[in-house]
Tab-separated table of C-alpha atoms and ligand atoms in Angstrom:
chain	number	residue	atom	x	y	z
A	1	THR	CA	-60.158	-14.203	-142.939
A	2	GLY	CA	-63.327	-14.419	-141.107
A	3	CYS	CA	-64.186	-17.667	-138.834
A	4	ILE	CA	-61.828	-19.874	-141.340
A	5	THR	CA	-59.029	-22.082	-138.975
A	6	LEU	CA	-55.995	-22.915	-140.995
A	7	ASP	CA	-54.499	-26.311	-140.673
A	8	PRO	CA	-52.091	-27.098	-142.806
A	9	GLY	CA	-52.123	-30.959	-144.325
A	10	TYR	CA	-55.045	-31.048	-141.763
A	11	GLY	CA	-53.231	-32.189	-138.491
A	12	ASN	CA	-56.194	-31.836	-136.469
A	13	THR	CA	-59.293	-31.838	-138.550
A	14	GLY	CA	-61.964	-34.582	-138.742
A	15	ALA	CA	-63.318	-34.293	-142.239
A	16	CYS	CA	-65.489	-37.045	-141.712
A	17	LYS	CA	-66.862	-40.008	-139.337
A	18	SER	CA	-65.947	-43.612	-139.882
A	19	ALA	CA	-66.351	-46.519	-138.395
A	20	ILE	CA	-64.043	-48.694	-140.525
A	21	THR	CA	-60.512	-48.196	-138.649
A	22	PHE	CA	-59.565	-46.924	-135.362
A	23	ILE	CA	-55.978	-45.517	-135.034
A	24	ASP	CA	-54.149	-44.594	-131.766
A	25	GLY	CA	-51.405	-43.298	-132.629
A	26	GLU	CA	-49.777	-42.164	-129.466
A	27	LYS	CA	-50.306	-45.953	-128.191
A	28	GLY	CA	-49.510	-47.529	-131.382
A	29	ILE	CA	-53.162	-48.869	-131.856
A	30	LEU	CA	-54.850	-50.103	-135.424
A	31	GLN	CA	-57.851	-51.870	-135.694
A	32	TYR	CA	-60.099	-52.849	-138.504
A	33	ARG	CA	-63.903	-52.866	-137.561
A	34	GLY	CA	-63.088	-53.360	-134.133
A	35	TYR	CA	-60.353	-56.379	-134.780
A	36	ASP	CA	-56.537	-55.784	-133.740
A	37	ILE	CA	-54.036	-55.734	-136.497
A	38	ALA	CA	-52.090	-58.132	-134.591
A	39	GLU	CA	-55.151	-60.636	-134.677
A	40	LEU	CA	-56.000	-60.148	-138.207
A	41	ALA	CA	-52.591	-61.005	-139.138
A	42	GLN	CA	-52.359	-63.432	-137.259
A	43	LYS	CA	-55.527	-65.231	-137.806
A	44	SER	CA	-56.903	-63.759	-141.415
A	45	THR	CA	-56.080	-63.669	-144.617
A	46	PHE	CA	-56.300	-60.490	-147.238
A	47	ILE	CA	-59.586	-61.315	-148.921
A	48	GLU	CA	-61.475	-61.875	-145.716
A	49	THR	CA	-60.294	-59.127	-144.088
A	50	ALA	CA	-61.299	-56.878	-147.412
A	51	TYR	CA	-64.665	-58.170	-146.955
A	52	LEU	CA	-64.615	-57.110	-143.266
A	53	LEU	CA	-63.619	-53.608	-144.362
A	54	ILE	CA	-65.841	-53.128	-146.889
A	55	TYR	CA	-69.319	-55.111	-145.336
A	56	GLY	CA	-68.312	-53.866	-142.009
A	57	GLU	CA	-68.215	-57.807	-139.895
A	58	LEU	CA	-66.431	-60.909	-140.946
A	59	PRO	CA	-67.914	-63.038	-143.357
A	60	THR	CA	-69.736	-66.280	-142.708
A	61	PRO	CA	-68.392	-69.348	-145.110
A	62	ALA	CA	-71.393	-69.190	-147.659
A	63	GLU	CA	-70.672	-64.943	-147.431
A	64	LEU	CA	-66.777	-65.936	-147.915
A	65	GLN	CA	-67.416	-67.861	-150.408
A	66	GLY	CA	-69.558	-65.930	-152.351
A	67	PHE	CA	-67.486	-62.938	-152.318
A	68	SER	CA	-64.366	-64.837	-153.463
A	69	ASP	CA	-66.412	-66.194	-156.120
A	70	LEU	CA	-67.469	-62.515	-157.705
A	71	LEU	CA	-63.688	-61.968	-157.163
A	72	THR	CA	-63.301	-64.716	-160.212
A	73	GLU	CA	-65.746	-63.434	-161.874
A	74	ASN	CA	-64.705	-59.803	-162.084
A	75	GLN	CA	-60.647	-60.551	-162.186
A	76	MET	CA	-60.228	-60.718	-166.429
A	77	LEU	CA	-60.327	-57.660	-168.108
A	78	HIS	CA	-62.355	-56.546	-170.783
A	79	GLN	CA	-60.867	-57.655	-173.623
A	80	ASP	CA	-60.302	-54.648	-175.419
A	81	MET	CA	-58.886	-53.186	-172.683
A	82	LEU	CA	-55.403	-55.164	-172.863
A	83	GLN	CA	-55.071	-52.678	-176.128
A	84	HIS	CA	-54.293	-49.626	-173.925
A	85	PHE	CA	-50.964	-51.757	-172.319
A	86	ASP	CA	-49.457	-51.103	-175.790
A	87	ALA	CA	-50.369	-47.432	-175.902
A	88	PHE	CA	-47.363	-47.542	-172.817
A	89	PRO	CA	-43.986	-46.949	-173.363
A	90	PRO	CA	-42.034	-49.632	-172.298
A	91	LYS	CA	-40.377	-47.794	-169.198
A	92	ALA	CA	-43.958	-46.641	-167.992
A	93	HIS	CA	-43.979	-46.637	-163.898
A	94	PRO	CA	-46.552	-49.322	-163.441
A	95	MET	CA	-48.510	-46.461	-160.811
A	96	SER	CA	-49.298	-44.006	-163.607
A	97	ILE	CA	-50.537	-47.860	-165.723
A	98	LEU	CA	-52.328	-48.369	-162.833
A	99	SER	CA	-53.793	-44.795	-161.734
A	100	ALA	CA	-54.847	-44.737	-165.668
A	101	MET	CA	-56.027	-48.518	-166.592
A	102	ILE	CA	-58.252	-47.924	-163.343
A	103	HIS	CA	-59.706	-44.687	-164.455
A	104	ALA	CA	-60.377	-46.914	-167.904
A	105	SER	CA	-62.227	-49.510	-166.403
A	106	SER	CA	-65.542	-46.831	-166.093
A	107	ALA	CA	-65.472	-46.875	-169.883
A	108	TYR	CA	-65.709	-50.446	-169.775
A	109	PRO	CA	-68.784	-51.234	-168.013
A	110	SER	CA	-69.794	-54.913	-167.781
A	111	MET	CA	-73.159	-56.037	-169.167
A	112	LYS	CA	-74.216	-56.839	-165.933
A	113	THR	CA	-74.410	-53.615	-164.562
A	114	TYR	CA	-74.956	-51.527	-167.275
A	115	ARG	CA	-78.497	-50.678	-166.212
A	116	LYS	CA	-77.889	-50.642	-162.270
A	117	SER	CA	-77.336	-47.493	-160.625
A	118	LEU	CA	-73.827	-47.214	-158.467
A	119	LYS	CA	-75.679	-48.374	-155.397
A	120	GLU	CA	-77.001	-51.214	-156.977
A	121	ALA	CA	-73.737	-52.066	-159.361
A	122	PHE	CA	-71.646	-51.692	-156.178
A	123	PRO	CA	-70.457	-55.434	-155.063
A	124	ILE	CA	-69.836	-56.209	-158.467
A	125	HIS	CA	-68.178	-52.925	-158.986
A	126	ALA	CA	-65.892	-53.326	-156.106
A	127	ALA	CA	-65.183	-56.743	-156.832
A	128	ARG	CA	-64.000	-55.471	-160.426
A	129	LEU	CA	-61.559	-52.736	-158.669
A	130	ILE	CA	-59.634	-55.476	-155.747
A	131	SER	CA	-59.463	-58.328	-158.255
A	132	GLN	CA	-58.206	-56.168	-161.810
A	133	THR	CA	-55.828	-54.086	-159.540
A	134	ARG	CA	-54.293	-57.537	-159.371
A	135	THR	CA	-54.940	-58.265	-162.848
A	136	ILE	CA	-53.914	-55.430	-164.425
A	137	ALA	CA	-50.236	-54.406	-162.086
A	138	THR	CA	-49.230	-58.103	-163.459
A	139	CYS	CA	-49.634	-57.364	-166.909
A	140	SER	CA	-48.122	-54.125	-166.453
A	141	TYR	CA	-45.239	-56.038	-164.881
A	142	ARG	CA	-44.995	-58.233	-167.554
A	143	LYS	CA	-44.953	-56.574	-170.438
A	144	ALA	CA	-42.350	-54.388	-168.976
A	145	ALA	CA	-40.363	-57.420	-169.028
A	146	GLY	CA	-41.068	-58.629	-172.430
A	147	LEU	CA	-43.323	-61.464	-171.014
A	148	PRO	CA	-46.609	-62.838	-172.640
A	149	PRO	CA	-49.889	-62.015	-170.723
A	150	SER	CA	-50.634	-64.571	-168.184
A	151	TYR	CA	-54.113	-65.275	-167.053
A	152	PRO	CA	-55.145	-66.072	-163.457
A	153	LYS	CA	-56.415	-69.460	-162.425
A	154	ARG	CA	-59.551	-70.385	-160.843
A	155	ASP	CA	-58.303	-72.758	-158.296
A	156	LEU	CA	-55.638	-70.689	-156.730
A	157	LYS	CA	-56.378	-68.063	-153.900
A	158	PHE	CA	-56.276	-64.441	-154.344
A	159	THR	CA	-52.212	-63.575	-153.461
A	160	GLU	CA	-51.257	-67.114	-154.786
A	161	ASN	CA	-52.787	-66.226	-158.154
A	162	PHE	CA	-50.845	-62.696	-158.148
A	163	LEU	CA	-47.522	-64.822	-157.253
A	164	HIS	CA	-48.675	-67.290	-160.881
A	165	MET	CA	-49.799	-64.271	-162.821
A	166	MET	CA	-46.626	-62.169	-161.981
A	167	PHE	CA	-44.256	-65.058	-162.441
A	168	SER	CA	-45.012	-68.155	-164.528
A	169	LEU	CA	-43.004	-68.737	-167.556
A	170	PRO	CA	-44.786	-69.867	-170.880
A	171	GLY	CA	-45.661	-73.470	-170.770
A	172	GLU	CA	-44.401	-73.515	-166.623
A	173	ASP	CA	-46.139	-72.486	-163.891
A	174	TYR	CA	-44.802	-70.830	-160.930
A	175	ASP	CA	-43.697	-72.715	-158.279
A	176	LEU	CA	-45.416	-71.657	-154.951
A	177	ASN	CA	-43.854	-71.124	-151.778
A	178	PRO	CA	-46.234	-71.137	-149.041
A	179	GLU	CA	-43.752	-68.866	-146.647
A	180	VAL	CA	-43.761	-66.603	-149.599
A	181	VAL	CA	-47.689	-66.642	-150.310
A	182	ARG	CA	-48.128	-65.896	-146.253
A	183	ALA	CA	-45.901	-62.996	-146.797
A	184	LEU	CA	-47.393	-61.186	-149.710
A	185	ASP	CA	-50.960	-62.194	-148.311
A	186	LEU	CA	-49.631	-60.508	-144.680
A	187	ILE	CA	-48.477	-57.197	-146.767
A	188	PHE	CA	-51.618	-56.895	-148.464
A	189	LEU	CA	-53.827	-57.413	-145.224
A	190	LEU	CA	-51.336	-54.895	-143.823
A	191	HIS	CA	-51.806	-52.077	-146.145
A	192	ALA	CA	-55.917	-52.749	-146.443
A	193	ASP	CA	-57.015	-49.456	-144.513
A	194	HIS	CA	-55.725	-46.664	-142.489
A	195	GLU	CA	-58.448	-44.046	-141.910
A	196	GLN	CA	-58.080	-40.547	-143.378
A	197	ASN	CA	-54.503	-40.965	-144.907
A	198	CYS	CA	-53.915	-38.932	-148.403
A	199	SER	CA	-55.313	-41.253	-150.781
A	200	THR	CA	-58.013	-42.429	-148.813
A	201	SER	CA	-58.997	-38.735	-148.196
A	202	THR	CA	-58.476	-38.050	-151.588
A	203	VAL	CA	-60.986	-41.043	-152.618
A	204	ARG	CA	-63.685	-40.269	-149.685
A	205	MET	CA	-63.200	-36.286	-151.545
A	206	VAL	CA	-63.942	-37.573	-155.122
A	207	ALA	CA	-66.462	-39.731	-153.962
A	208	SER	CA	-68.333	-36.888	-152.522
A	209	SER	CA	-68.782	-35.156	-155.699
A	210	GLN	CA	-70.575	-38.075	-156.636
A	211	ALA	CA	-67.969	-39.863	-158.908
A	212	ASN	CA	-67.857	-43.448	-159.686
A	213	VAL	CA	-66.189	-45.739	-157.315
A	214	PHE	CA	-63.363	-46.255	-160.574
A	215	ALA	CA	-62.875	-42.294	-161.120
A	216	SER	CA	-62.906	-42.411	-157.224
A	217	ALA	CA	-59.943	-45.477	-156.865
A	218	SER	CA	-57.979	-44.334	-159.239
A	219	ALA	CA	-57.813	-40.719	-157.549
A	220	GLY	CA	-56.603	-42.675	-154.214
A	221	VAL	CA	-53.504	-44.786	-156.891
A	222	CYS	CA	-52.184	-40.977	-157.931
A	223	ALA	CA	-52.465	-39.588	-154.033
A	224	LEU	CA	-50.335	-43.397	-153.146
A	225	TRP	CA	-47.733	-42.511	-155.525
A	226	GLY	CA	-45.839	-40.142	-153.757
A	227	PRO	CA	-42.720	-40.748	-152.058
A	228	LEU	CA	-44.079	-39.135	-148.621
A	229	HIS	CA	-46.807	-41.729	-149.163
A	230	GLY	CA	-47.278	-45.077	-150.721
A	231	GLY	CA	-44.286	-44.373	-152.854
A	232	ALA	CA	-42.309	-44.321	-149.524
A	233	ASN	CA	-41.810	-48.174	-149.709
A	234	GLN	CA	-39.875	-47.663	-152.954
A	235	ALA	CA	-38.001	-44.649	-151.947
A	236	VAL	CA	-36.838	-46.701	-148.544
A	237	LEU	CA	-35.272	-49.520	-150.878
A	238	GLU	CA	-33.476	-47.010	-152.743
A	239	MET	CA	-32.129	-45.333	-150.228
A	240	LEU	CA	-30.723	-48.227	-149.308
A	241	GLU	CA	-29.349	-49.280	-152.198
A	242	GLN	CA	-27.762	-45.648	-152.272
A	243	ILE	CA	-26.253	-46.554	-148.806
A	244	HIS	CA	-24.944	-49.050	-149.652
A	245	ARG	CA	-22.998	-48.530	-152.902
A	246	ASP	CA	-21.773	-45.293	-150.852
A	247	GLY	CA	-19.748	-48.137	-148.178
A	248	ASP	CA	-21.747	-46.726	-145.329
A	249	ASP	CA	-23.186	-48.532	-142.524
A	250	GLY	CA	-25.731	-45.824	-142.582
A	251	SER	CA	-24.004	-43.326	-139.882
A	252	GLN	CA	-22.735	-40.987	-142.653
A	253	PHE	CA	-26.694	-40.642	-144.000
A	254	LEU	CA	-27.984	-40.252	-140.804
A	255	ASP	CA	-25.852	-37.421	-139.948
A	256	GLN	CA	-27.729	-36.251	-143.276
A	257	VAL	CA	-30.455	-36.219	-142.116
A	258	LYS	CA	-30.476	-34.297	-138.787
A	259	ASN	CA	-27.948	-32.056	-140.597
A	260	LYS	CA	-31.290	-31.632	-143.106
A	261	VAL	CA	-28.593	-31.796	-145.954
A	262	GLY	CA	-30.209	-31.844	-149.194
A	263	ASN	CA	-33.888	-31.730	-147.020
A	264	ARG	CA	-32.536	-35.988	-146.687
A	265	ARG	CA	-35.071	-38.076	-144.598
A	266	LEU	CA	-35.023	-41.262	-143.173
A	267	MET	CA	-37.404	-42.715	-145.556
A	268	GLY	CA	-39.438	-45.475	-143.861
A	269	PHE	CA	-39.838	-43.469	-140.742
A	270	GLY	CA	-42.011	-41.039	-139.165
A	271	HIS	CA	-45.949	-40.656	-139.289
A	272	ARG	CA	-48.432	-38.319	-138.655
A	273	VAL	CA	-50.418	-40.018	-137.127
A	274	TYR	CA	-47.702	-42.715	-135.158
A	275	LYS	CA	-46.183	-41.004	-132.268
A	276	SER	CA	-44.663	-44.670	-131.088
A	277	PHE	CA	-44.185	-47.573	-132.754
A	278	ASP	CA	-46.530	-48.713	-136.320
A	279	PRO	CA	-48.074	-51.588	-135.389
A	280	ARG	CA	-47.501	-52.880	-138.910
A	281	ALA	CA	-43.892	-52.209	-139.108
A	282	VAL	CA	-43.524	-54.542	-136.063
A	283	ILE	CA	-45.748	-57.357	-137.431
A	284	ILE	CA	-43.508	-56.819	-141.356
A	285	LYS	CA	-40.039	-57.185	-139.368
A	286	GLU	CA	-41.005	-60.226	-138.137
A	287	GLN	CA	-42.439	-61.208	-140.923
A	288	CYS	CA	-39.060	-60.156	-143.116
A	289	ASP	CA	-36.849	-62.181	-140.328
A	290	LYS	CA	-39.070	-65.206	-141.513
A	291	VAL	CA	-38.761	-64.948	-145.564
A	292	LEU	CA	-35.370	-64.449	-145.722
A	293	GLN	CA	-34.617	-67.335	-143.253
A	294	GLN	CA	-36.572	-69.635	-145.137
A	295	LEU	CA	-35.599	-68.008	-149.050
A	296	ASN	CA	-32.410	-68.780	-147.582
A	297	VAL	CA	-31.267	-64.952	-148.740
A	298	SER	CA	-29.207	-63.033	-147.317
A	299	ASP	CA	-29.356	-59.568	-147.956
A	300	PRO	CA	-26.577	-56.885	-146.790
A	301	LEU	CA	-29.281	-53.981	-147.327
A	302	LEU	CA	-31.219	-56.011	-144.207
A	303	ASP	CA	-28.445	-55.403	-142.188
A	304	ILE	CA	-28.233	-51.646	-142.875
A	305	ALA	CA	-31.958	-51.431	-142.631
A	306	LYS	CA	-31.189	-53.040	-139.088
A	307	LYS	CA	-28.366	-51.056	-138.208
A	308	LEU	CA	-30.472	-47.340	-138.935
A	309	GLU	CA	-33.632	-48.680	-136.987
A	310	GLU	CA	-31.192	-49.113	-134.082
A	311	VAL	CA	-29.272	-45.884	-134.199
A	312	ALA	CA	-32.332	-44.005	-135.189
A	313	LEU	CA	-33.901	-45.052	-131.926
A	314	ASN	CA	-31.125	-44.442	-129.408
A	315	ASP	CA	-30.528	-40.913	-131.225
A	316	ASP	CA	-32.294	-37.896	-130.003
A	317	TYR	CA	-33.263	-36.263	-132.972
A	318	PHE	CA	-35.540	-39.039	-133.766
A	319	ILE	CA	-36.921	-39.592	-130.239
A	320	SER	CA	-37.096	-36.069	-129.431
A	321	ARG	CA	-39.816	-35.872	-133.298
A	322	LYS	CA	-41.377	-39.168	-131.887
A	323	LEU	CA	-39.853	-40.694	-135.429
A	324	TYR	CA	-40.173	-44.698	-135.566
A	325	PRO	CA	-40.501	-47.067	-138.395
A	326	ASN	CA	-43.343	-47.248	-140.305
A	327	VAL	CA	-45.167	-50.188	-141.952
A	328	ASP	CA	-42.660	-49.259	-145.690
A	329	PHE	CA	-39.261	-49.818	-143.765
A	330	TYR	CA	-39.295	-53.357	-143.863
A	331	SER	CA	-41.959	-54.308	-146.509
A	332	GLY	CA	-39.171	-53.815	-149.430
A	333	ILE	CA	-36.850	-55.867	-147.996
A	334	ILE	CA	-39.478	-58.862	-148.222
A	335	MET	CA	-40.951	-57.568	-151.844
A	336	ARG	CA	-36.982	-57.882	-152.949
A	337	ALA	CA	-36.607	-61.150	-151.580
A	338	ILE	CA	-39.803	-62.495	-153.523
A	339	GLY	CA	-37.837	-60.766	-156.666
A	340	ILE	CA	-40.690	-58.479	-157.083
A	341	PRO	CA	-39.045	-55.491	-158.470
A	342	MET	CA	-38.357	-51.686	-156.956
A	343	ASN	CA	-40.509	-49.914	-159.355
A	344	MET	CA	-43.860	-52.425	-158.486
A	345	PHE	CA	-43.355	-52.004	-154.559
A	346	THR	CA	-46.309	-48.745	-154.647
A	347	VAL	CA	-48.157	-50.816	-157.271
A	348	LEU	CA	-48.409	-53.915	-153.964
A	349	PHE	CA	-49.378	-51.410	-151.599
A	350	ALA	CA	-52.248	-49.909	-153.978
A	351	ILE	CA	-54.142	-54.031	-154.158
A	352	GLY	CA	-53.712	-54.006	-150.389
A	353	ARG	CA	-55.265	-50.714	-150.369
A	354	MET	CA	-57.697	-51.109	-152.755
A	355	PRO	CA	-60.665	-52.710	-150.392
A	356	GLY	CA	-60.086	-49.498	-147.685
A	357	TRP	CA	-60.393	-46.932	-150.713
A	358	VAL	CA	-63.443	-49.280	-151.390
A	359	ALA	CA	-65.127	-49.313	-148.139
A	360	ASN	CA	-64.560	-45.654	-147.486
A	361	TYR	CA	-66.358	-45.004	-150.809
A	362	LYS	CA	-69.166	-47.069	-150.060
A	363	GLU	CA	-69.384	-45.381	-146.054
A	364	VAL	CA	-69.432	-42.012	-148.643
A	365	MET	CA	-72.137	-43.705	-150.892
A	366	ASP	CA	-74.216	-44.727	-147.771
A	367	ASP	CA	-74.162	-41.596	-145.814
A	368	PRO	CA	-77.782	-39.694	-146.015
A	369	GLU	CA	-75.683	-36.657	-144.848
A	370	SER	CA	-72.602	-37.160	-147.053
A	371	ARG	CA	-71.600	-33.499	-148.545
A	372	ILE	CA	-69.473	-32.601	-151.012
A	373	SER	CA	-66.399	-32.023	-149.580
A	374	ARG	CA	-64.825	-28.494	-150.618
A	375	PRO	CA	-62.436	-26.759	-148.125
A	376	ARG	CA	-61.697	-23.046	-147.702
A	377	GLN	CA	-58.523	-21.298	-148.177
A	378	ILE	CA	-57.237	-18.032	-146.456
A	379	TYR	CA	-56.784	-16.012	-149.598
A	380	THR	CA	-52.895	-14.553	-149.250
A	381	GLY	CA	-52.896	-12.867	-152.870
A	382	GLU	CA	-53.060	-9.051	-154.082
A	383	THR	CA	-56.131	-6.989	-153.301
A	384	LEU	CA	-58.355	-5.420	-156.097
A	385	ARG	CA	-56.431	-3.756	-158.425
A	386	SER	CA	-56.862	-3.293	-162.334
A	387	TYR	CA	-56.361	-4.500	-165.723
A	388	LYS	CA	-53.229	-3.052	-167.603
A	389	PRO	CA	-52.753	-3.559	-171.403
A	390	ILE	CA	-50.347	-5.374	-172.213
A	391	THR	CA	-48.537	-2.660	-174.185
A	392	GLU	CA	-48.490	-1.373	-170.807
A	393	ARG	CA	-46.540	-3.508	-169.295
A	394	ALA	CA	-42.466	-3.365	-168.444
B	401	CMC	N1	-36.763	-38.260	-141.690
B	401	CMC	C1	-36.357	-37.190	-141.257
B	401	CMC	N2	-36.507	-36.675	-140.478
B	401	CMC	C2	-37.924	-36.277	-140.283
B	401	CMC	C3	-39.052	-37.947	-140.856
B	401	CMC	C4	-38.326	-38.718	-141.752
B	401	CMC	N3	-38.522	-39.716	-142.105
B	401	CMC	N4	-40.168	-37.563	-140.956
B	401	CMC	C5	-39.905	-36.193	-140.354
B	401	CMC	N5	-39.274	-35.717	-139.466
B	401	CMC	C6	-38.789	-34.099	-139.193
B	401	CMC	C7	-39.013	-33.810	-140.062
B	401	CMC	O1	-38.257	-33.101	-140.923
B	401	CMC	C8	-39.686	-32.605	-139.376
B	401	CMC	O2	-38.771	-31.829	-138.087
B	401	CMC	P1	-38.284	-30.078	-137.746
B	401	CMC	O3	-39.585	-30.090	-136.351
B	401	CMC	O4	-36.785	-29.919	-137.473
B	401	CMC	O5	-38.607	-29.235	-138.733
B	401	CMC	C9	-40.417	-33.042	-138.101
B	401	CMC	O6	-39.867	-34.799	-137.639
B	401	CMC	C10	-42.293	-33.481	-137.935
B	401	CMC	O7	-42.043	-33.854	-139.736
B	401	CMC	P2	-43.474	-33.578	-140.576
B	401	CMC	O8	-42.713	-32.999	-142.295
B	401	CMC	O9	-43.898	-32.195	-139.885
B	401	CMC	O10	-43.928	-34.570	-140.492
B	401	CMC	P3	-45.562	-34.952	-140.990
B	401	CMC	O11	-46.929	-35.674	-140.082
B	401	CMC	O12	-45.827	-33.988	-141.613
B	401	CMC	O13	-44.661	-36.004	-142.329
B	401	CMC	C11	-44.246	-38.037	-143.061
B	401	CMC	C12	-45.393	-37.632	-141.810
B	401	CMC	C13	-44.586	-39.536	-143.209
B	401	CMC	C14	-44.742	-37.546	-144.304
B	401	CMC	C15	-42.918	-38.288	-142.873
B	401	CMC	O14	-42.251	-38.776	-141.608
B	401	CMC	C16	-41.474	-38.674	-144.018
B	401	CMC	O15	-41.399	-37.824	-144.118
B	401	CMC	N6	-41.507	-39.580	-143.809
B	401	CMC	C17	-40.695	-40.395	-144.522
B	401	CMC	C18	-41.813	-40.949	-145.796
B	401	CMC	C19	-42.628	-42.213	-145.078
B	401	CMC	O16	-41.635	-43.050	-144.904
B	401	CMC	N7	-43.840	-42.351	-145.755
B	401	CMC	C20	-44.250	-43.163	-145.248
B	401	CMC	C21	-45.517	-43.583	-144.492
B	401	CMC	S1	-46.033	-44.353	-143.841
B	401	CMC	C22	-47.106	-44.878	-145.065
B	401	CMC	C23	-48.039	-44.171	-145.445
B	401	CMC	O17	-48.978	-44.318	-145.196
B	401	CMC	O18	-47.653	-43.810	-146.501
């Protein structure tokens, strides 16, 4: 109709301008604020990178200290929020808990931001979101595991605290292994932003109506949950376990994928933008080998994953469609080796992605030319007809 152009799934529509993340999908390039992902992965930390994404520049020592202090000050949930956890059924998926709890945060304004505008309150809201996503994640895990809540320690860094809050037992501290801390910090960093993916565009869309950052971020969590997006890391492990249970080395499974049996997909493969290697996958694969070696874990699922990758990369079906491993293909194997249960994998993706969502929210909020997102459609329904009383309907 008229001049509306149909672009299913926004494959070719630029919906915004952004100065945060650059991707060249043909060349496999990913940069945050102009810094190559491989260099950040090697030299930076998740929290420093979060600052970079949100505020545009690498922090000075004082800025980093200020940001870390703000994260620490805002890491505890409002006491009354803890009662919400008891209302969820014990087997509730942690992603549903996460989206609900992040949304609930906006019902508990902090005294410090009570009278401030959204713009003035932004640094505190941003810190609350990044820090409390970790707190909510660990609380939901511990509740499902029947463990009492554990509190962050002021002297631990962000990722160390995540592991401490997840795994410490009553009266017993979790033994922090630097290699594990490094691997997890890297997973968070590599997930921190990825331009206009499904969840980030969702955040921007909600933000464009001038909704608050908690509402916008919780919408991002909902979008992330799907298996074609962030839920892929859980789906990869489920797929590898199934292949292992079937006694297959991966070849039967790949045949089914190629023949589209039950519309099966090789999870952790393919990307809308990358038509060559996903640079994050290369880094994660390397880290995966390191961590498993360090922890002395030999995982048959890693062998299956490697075999799948090797066969797929040499198979015409995958070559002709330019399907390569993406970030989720090996991340689950690392998380499993660390002892993180499968249903928490996408929650970890959300912890990592939060700075990207917050940075994109800020960009929308700061843009004087921002307009409410309001896509059009091509109408395919009935033309005008008249109402039939119910008694006349067959
Ligand atoms: N396994 C088998 N075939 C695939 C796969 C796959 N993983 N991905 C795409 N294809 C085929 C698809 O069937 C289609 O083939 P045909 O032309 O014969 O119909 C062709 O490749 C193009 O696929 P598409 O669905 O049009 O591609 P898309 O850009 O809409 O989808 C994707 C991108 C990531 C959703 C898709 O590749 C996929 O479903 N991958 C598996 C799920 C996954 O790993 N998702 C995580 C993405 S990375 C993390 C994140 O940012 O969320």
